[in-house]
CSV table of C-alpha atoms in Angstrom, one decimal:
chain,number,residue,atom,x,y,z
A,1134,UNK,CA,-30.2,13.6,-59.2
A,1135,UNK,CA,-31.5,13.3,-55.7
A,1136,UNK,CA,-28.0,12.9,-54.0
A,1137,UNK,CA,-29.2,11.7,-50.3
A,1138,UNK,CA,-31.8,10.4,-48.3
A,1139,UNK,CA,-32.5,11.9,-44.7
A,1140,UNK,CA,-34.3,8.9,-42.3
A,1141,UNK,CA,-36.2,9.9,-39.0
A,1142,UNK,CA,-35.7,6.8,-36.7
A,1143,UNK,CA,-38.4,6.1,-34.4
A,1144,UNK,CA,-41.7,5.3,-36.7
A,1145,UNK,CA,-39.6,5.7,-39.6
A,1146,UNK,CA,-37.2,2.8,-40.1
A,1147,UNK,CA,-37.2,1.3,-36.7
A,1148,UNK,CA,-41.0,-0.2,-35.2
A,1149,UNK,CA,-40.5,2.1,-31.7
A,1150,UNK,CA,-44.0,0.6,-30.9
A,1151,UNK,CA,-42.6,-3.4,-30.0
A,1152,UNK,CA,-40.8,-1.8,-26.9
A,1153,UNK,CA,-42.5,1.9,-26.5
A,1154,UNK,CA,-45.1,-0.1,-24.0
A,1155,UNK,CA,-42.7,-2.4,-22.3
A,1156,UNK,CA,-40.1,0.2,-21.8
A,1157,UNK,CA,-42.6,2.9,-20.7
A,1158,UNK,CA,-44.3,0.5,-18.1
A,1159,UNK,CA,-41.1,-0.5,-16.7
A,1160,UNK,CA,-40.1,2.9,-16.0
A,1161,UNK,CA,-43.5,3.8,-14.6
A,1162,UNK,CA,-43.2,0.7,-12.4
A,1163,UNK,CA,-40.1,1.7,-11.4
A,1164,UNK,CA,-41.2,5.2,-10.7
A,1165,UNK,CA,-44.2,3.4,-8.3
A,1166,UNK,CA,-41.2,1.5,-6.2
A,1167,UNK,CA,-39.3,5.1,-5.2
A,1168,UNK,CA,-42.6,6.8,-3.6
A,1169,UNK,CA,-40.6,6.9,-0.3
A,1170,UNK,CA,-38.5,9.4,-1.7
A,1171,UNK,CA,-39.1,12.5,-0.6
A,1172,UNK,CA,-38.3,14.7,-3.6
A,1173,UNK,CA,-40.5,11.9,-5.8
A,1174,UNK,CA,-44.4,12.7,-6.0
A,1175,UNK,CA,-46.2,9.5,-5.8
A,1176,UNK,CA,-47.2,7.8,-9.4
A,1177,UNK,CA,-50.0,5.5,-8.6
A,1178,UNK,CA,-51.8,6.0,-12.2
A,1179,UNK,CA,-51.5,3.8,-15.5
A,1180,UNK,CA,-48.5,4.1,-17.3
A,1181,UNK,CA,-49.4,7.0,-20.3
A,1182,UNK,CA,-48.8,5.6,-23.3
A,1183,UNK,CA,-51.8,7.5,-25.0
A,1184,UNK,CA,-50.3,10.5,-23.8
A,1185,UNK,CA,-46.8,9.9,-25.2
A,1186,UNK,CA,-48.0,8.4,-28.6
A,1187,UNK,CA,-49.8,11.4,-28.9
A,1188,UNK,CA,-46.1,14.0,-28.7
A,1189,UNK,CA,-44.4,10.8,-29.8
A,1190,UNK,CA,-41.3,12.8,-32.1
A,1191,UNK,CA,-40.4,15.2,-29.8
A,1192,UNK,CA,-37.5,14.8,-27.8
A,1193,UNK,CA,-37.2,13.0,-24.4
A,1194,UNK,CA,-37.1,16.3,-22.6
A,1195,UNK,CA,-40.3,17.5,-23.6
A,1196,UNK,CA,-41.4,14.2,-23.4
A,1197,UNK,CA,-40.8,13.9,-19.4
A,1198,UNK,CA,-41.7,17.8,-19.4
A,1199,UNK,CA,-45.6,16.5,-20.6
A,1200,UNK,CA,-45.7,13.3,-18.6
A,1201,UNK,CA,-44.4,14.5,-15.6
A,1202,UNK,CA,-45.8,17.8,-15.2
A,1203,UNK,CA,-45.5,17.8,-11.5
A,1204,UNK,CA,-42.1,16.5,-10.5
A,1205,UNK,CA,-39.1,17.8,-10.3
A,1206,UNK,CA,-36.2,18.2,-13.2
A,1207,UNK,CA,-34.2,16.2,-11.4
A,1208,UNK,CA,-37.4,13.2,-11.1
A,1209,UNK,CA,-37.5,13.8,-14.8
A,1210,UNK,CA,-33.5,13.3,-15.6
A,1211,UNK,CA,-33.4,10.0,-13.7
A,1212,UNK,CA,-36.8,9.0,-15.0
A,1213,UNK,CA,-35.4,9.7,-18.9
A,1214,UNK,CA,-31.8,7.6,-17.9
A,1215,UNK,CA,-33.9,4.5,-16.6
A,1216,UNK,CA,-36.5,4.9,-19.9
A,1217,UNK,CA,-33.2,4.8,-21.7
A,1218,UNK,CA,-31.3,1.7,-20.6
A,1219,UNK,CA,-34.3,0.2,-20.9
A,1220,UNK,CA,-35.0,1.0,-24.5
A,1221,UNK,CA,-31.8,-0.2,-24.9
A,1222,UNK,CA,-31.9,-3.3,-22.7
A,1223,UNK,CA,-34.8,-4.4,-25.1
A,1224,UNK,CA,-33.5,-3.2,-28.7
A,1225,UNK,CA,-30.3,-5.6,-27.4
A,1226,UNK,CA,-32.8,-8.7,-26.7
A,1227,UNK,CA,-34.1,-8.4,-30.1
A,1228,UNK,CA,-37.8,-7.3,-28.7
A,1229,UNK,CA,-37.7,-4.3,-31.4
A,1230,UNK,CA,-37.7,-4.9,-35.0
A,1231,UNK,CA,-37.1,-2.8,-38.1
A,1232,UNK,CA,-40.0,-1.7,-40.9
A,1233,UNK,CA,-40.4,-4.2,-43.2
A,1234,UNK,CA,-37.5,-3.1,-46.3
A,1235,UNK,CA,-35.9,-1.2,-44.8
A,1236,UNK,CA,-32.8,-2.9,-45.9
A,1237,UNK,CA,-34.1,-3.7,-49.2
A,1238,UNK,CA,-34.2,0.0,-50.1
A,1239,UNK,CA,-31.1,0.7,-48.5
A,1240,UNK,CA,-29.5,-1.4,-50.3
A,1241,UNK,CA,-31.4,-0.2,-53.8
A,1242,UNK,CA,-30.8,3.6,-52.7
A,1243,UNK,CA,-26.4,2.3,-51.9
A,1244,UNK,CA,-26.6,0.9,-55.8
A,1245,UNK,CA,-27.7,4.1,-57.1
A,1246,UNK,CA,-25.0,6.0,-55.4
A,1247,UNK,CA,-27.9,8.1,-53.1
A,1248,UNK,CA,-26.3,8.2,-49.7
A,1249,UNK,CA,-28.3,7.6,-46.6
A,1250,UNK,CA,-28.3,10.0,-43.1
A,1251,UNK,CA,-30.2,9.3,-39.8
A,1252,UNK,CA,-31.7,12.4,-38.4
A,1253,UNK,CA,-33.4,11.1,-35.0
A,1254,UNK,CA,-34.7,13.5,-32.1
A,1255,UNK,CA,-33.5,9.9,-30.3
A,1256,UNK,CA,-30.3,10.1,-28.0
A,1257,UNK,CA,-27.1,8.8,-29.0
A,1258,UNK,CA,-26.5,5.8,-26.8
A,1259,UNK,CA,-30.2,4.4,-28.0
A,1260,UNK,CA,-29.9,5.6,-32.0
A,1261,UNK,CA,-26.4,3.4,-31.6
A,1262,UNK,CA,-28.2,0.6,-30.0
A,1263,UNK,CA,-30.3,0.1,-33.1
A,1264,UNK,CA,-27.9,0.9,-35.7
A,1265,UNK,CA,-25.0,-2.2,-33.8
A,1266,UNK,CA,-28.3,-4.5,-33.5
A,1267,UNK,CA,-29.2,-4.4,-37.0
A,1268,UNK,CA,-26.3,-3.6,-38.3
A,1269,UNK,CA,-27.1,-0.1,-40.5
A,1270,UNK,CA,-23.6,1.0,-40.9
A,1271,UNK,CA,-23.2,-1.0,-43.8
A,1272,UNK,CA,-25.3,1.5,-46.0
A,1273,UNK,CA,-26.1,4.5,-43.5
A,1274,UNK,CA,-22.9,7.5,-43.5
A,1275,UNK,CA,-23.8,8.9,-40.5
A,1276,UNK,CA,-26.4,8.4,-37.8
A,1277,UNK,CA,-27.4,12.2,-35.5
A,1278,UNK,CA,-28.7,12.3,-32.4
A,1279,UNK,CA,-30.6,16.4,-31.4
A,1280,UNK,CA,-28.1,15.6,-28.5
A,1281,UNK,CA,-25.3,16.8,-31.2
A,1282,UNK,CA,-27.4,20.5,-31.3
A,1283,UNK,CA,-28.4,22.4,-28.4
A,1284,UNK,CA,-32.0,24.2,-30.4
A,1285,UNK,CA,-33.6,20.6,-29.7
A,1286,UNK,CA,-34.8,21.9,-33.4
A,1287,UNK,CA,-34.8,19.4,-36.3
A,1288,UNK,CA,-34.4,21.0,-38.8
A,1289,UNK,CA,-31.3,22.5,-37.1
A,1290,UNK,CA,-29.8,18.9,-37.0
A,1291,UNK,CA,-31.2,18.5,-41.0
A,1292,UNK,CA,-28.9,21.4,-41.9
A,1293,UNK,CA,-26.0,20.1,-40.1
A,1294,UNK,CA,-26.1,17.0,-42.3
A,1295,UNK,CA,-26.3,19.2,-45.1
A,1296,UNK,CA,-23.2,21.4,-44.4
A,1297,UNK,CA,-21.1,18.6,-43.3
A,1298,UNK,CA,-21.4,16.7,-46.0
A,1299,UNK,CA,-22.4,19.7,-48.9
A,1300,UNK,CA,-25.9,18.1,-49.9
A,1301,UNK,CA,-27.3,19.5,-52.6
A,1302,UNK,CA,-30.4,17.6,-53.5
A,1303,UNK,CA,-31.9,15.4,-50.9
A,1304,UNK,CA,-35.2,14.7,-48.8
A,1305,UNK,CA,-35.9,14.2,-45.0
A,1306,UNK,CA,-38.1,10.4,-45.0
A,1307,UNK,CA,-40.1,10.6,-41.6
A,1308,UNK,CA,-43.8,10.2,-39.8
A,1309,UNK,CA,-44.3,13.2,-37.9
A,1310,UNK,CA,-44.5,17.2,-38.2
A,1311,UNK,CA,-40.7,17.7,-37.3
A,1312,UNK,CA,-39.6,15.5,-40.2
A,1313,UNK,CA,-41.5,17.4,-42.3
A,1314,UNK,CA,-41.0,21.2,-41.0
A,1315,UNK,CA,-37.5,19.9,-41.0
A,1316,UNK,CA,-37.0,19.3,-44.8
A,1317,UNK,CA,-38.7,22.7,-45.2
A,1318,UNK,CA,-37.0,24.8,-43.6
A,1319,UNK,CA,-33.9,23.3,-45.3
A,1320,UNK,CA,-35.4,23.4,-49.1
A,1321,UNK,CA,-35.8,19.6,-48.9
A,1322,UNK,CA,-38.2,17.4,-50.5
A,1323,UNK,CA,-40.3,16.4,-47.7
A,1324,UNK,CA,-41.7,12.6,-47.7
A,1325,UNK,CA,-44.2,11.5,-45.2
A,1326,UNK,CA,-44.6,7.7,-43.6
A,1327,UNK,CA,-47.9,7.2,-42.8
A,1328,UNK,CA,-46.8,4.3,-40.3
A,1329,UNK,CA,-47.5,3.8,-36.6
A,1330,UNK,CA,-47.6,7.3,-35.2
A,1331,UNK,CA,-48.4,9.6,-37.8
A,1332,UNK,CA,-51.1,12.0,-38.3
A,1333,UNK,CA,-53.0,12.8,-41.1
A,1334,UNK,CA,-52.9,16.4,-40.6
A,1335,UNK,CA,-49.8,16.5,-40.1
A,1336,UNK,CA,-48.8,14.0,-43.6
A,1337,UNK,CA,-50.7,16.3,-45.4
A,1338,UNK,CA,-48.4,18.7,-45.2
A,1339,UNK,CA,-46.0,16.8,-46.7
A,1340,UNK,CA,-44.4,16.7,-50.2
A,1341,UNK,CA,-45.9,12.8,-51.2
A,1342,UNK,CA,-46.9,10.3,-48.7
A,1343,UNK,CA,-45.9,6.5,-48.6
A,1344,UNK,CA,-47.5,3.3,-47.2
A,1345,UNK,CA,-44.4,1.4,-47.8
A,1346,UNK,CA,-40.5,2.1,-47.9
A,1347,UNK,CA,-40.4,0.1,-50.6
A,1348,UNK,CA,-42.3,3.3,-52.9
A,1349,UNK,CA,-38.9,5.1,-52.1
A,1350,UNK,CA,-37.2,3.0,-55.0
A,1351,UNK,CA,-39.9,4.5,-57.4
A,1352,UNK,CA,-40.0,7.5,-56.1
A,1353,UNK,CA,-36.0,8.1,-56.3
A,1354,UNK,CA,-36.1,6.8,-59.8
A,1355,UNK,CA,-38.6,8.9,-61.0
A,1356,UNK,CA,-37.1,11.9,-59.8
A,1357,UNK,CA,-33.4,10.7,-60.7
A,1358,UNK,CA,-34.9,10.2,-64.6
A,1359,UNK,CA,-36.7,13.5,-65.0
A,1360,UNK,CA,-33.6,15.4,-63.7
A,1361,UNK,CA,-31.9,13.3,-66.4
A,1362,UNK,CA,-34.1,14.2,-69.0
């Protein structure tokens, strides 16, 4: 019986993309507003959003480490707080929004006694922001943040999950390489969401591929029946 489900966040269950843009413009515009600092390069470009869909998965450090190539890690620290509060600012208005089902198959996985786990490369004060706004705690066990490991490695978090709670059978849901590398390197099922950010060379590498959350519910049953069998 497939005993849990492992969720990425970003691209996974929550639609990152309704305040990716916003958020990352108002930190860029902020970023043009502090030129006379001396230790700040001057950022008179367009706000890279192709850039950061393109490593969108990774976490913020590398993030700032690619869009910021130039600046200091200091620049890059105070440019990842202000990105934060922002994210958050905006999950708290309501400007985000969840995957369509996401709750509908929670609530189906919770009935079948399959428990649920967030494994997000997202930090913790943002990963809460979503879970208080739409209220996840009343099916998800435990949300991590890579904040909780010091590898910044995925499937490092993944295997904390599993030891904590003594996960036999389980599989890691999620859009990009990481998810997937991440239930590998843990003997996981590996499902791929081919939703906003993911790549198709990176799904293929994945165990099945879904269009929908909702093809969780067959896909648990189906495996839940043939281990029955």
């Amino acid at each position: 019986m497939l005993q849990s489900l492992i969720f990425d966040m970003d691209g996974t269950l929550f639609q990152t993309d309704k305040i990716l843009e916003l958020s990352l413009d108002d930190t860029f515009n902020h970023l043009r507003t502090l030129n006379h600092l001396r230790t700040l390069n001057q950022w008179d470009a367009s706000t890279p959003i192709d850039k950061y869909r393109e490593i969108m998965g990774v976490p913020l450090p590398k993030v700032w480490e690619a869009l910021l190539p130039t600046h200091s890690y200091e620049i890059r620290k105070y440019t990842d707080d202000y990105f934060l509060k922002s994210l958050v600012e905006n999950i708290r208005k309501g400007k985000g929004a969840l995957y369509p089902n996401v709750k509908e198959v929670f609530s189906y996985l919770k009935e079948n006694n399959c428990s649920i786990y967030i494994a997000s490369n997202g930090l913790k004060e943002y990963l809460q922001a979503i879970v208080d706004h739409y209220d996840l705690n009343n099916w998800v066990t435990e949300t991590f943040s890579i904040q909780q490991i010091q590898t910044l490695d995925k499937g490092e978090l993944v295997k904390t999950i599993i030891k904590k709670y003594d996960i036999k059978y389980a599989a890691v849901v999620g859009d990009r390489l990481s998810d997937i590398n991440a239930a590998k390197d843990n003997g996981l099922m590996a499902v791929g969401c081919n939703f906003d950010f993911a790549q198709a060379d990176e799904l293929a590498q994945a165990d099945v591929v879904i269009d929908d959350l909702m093809e969780l519910k067959r896909i648990v049953s189906n495996i839940n029946n043939s281990l029955s069998v």
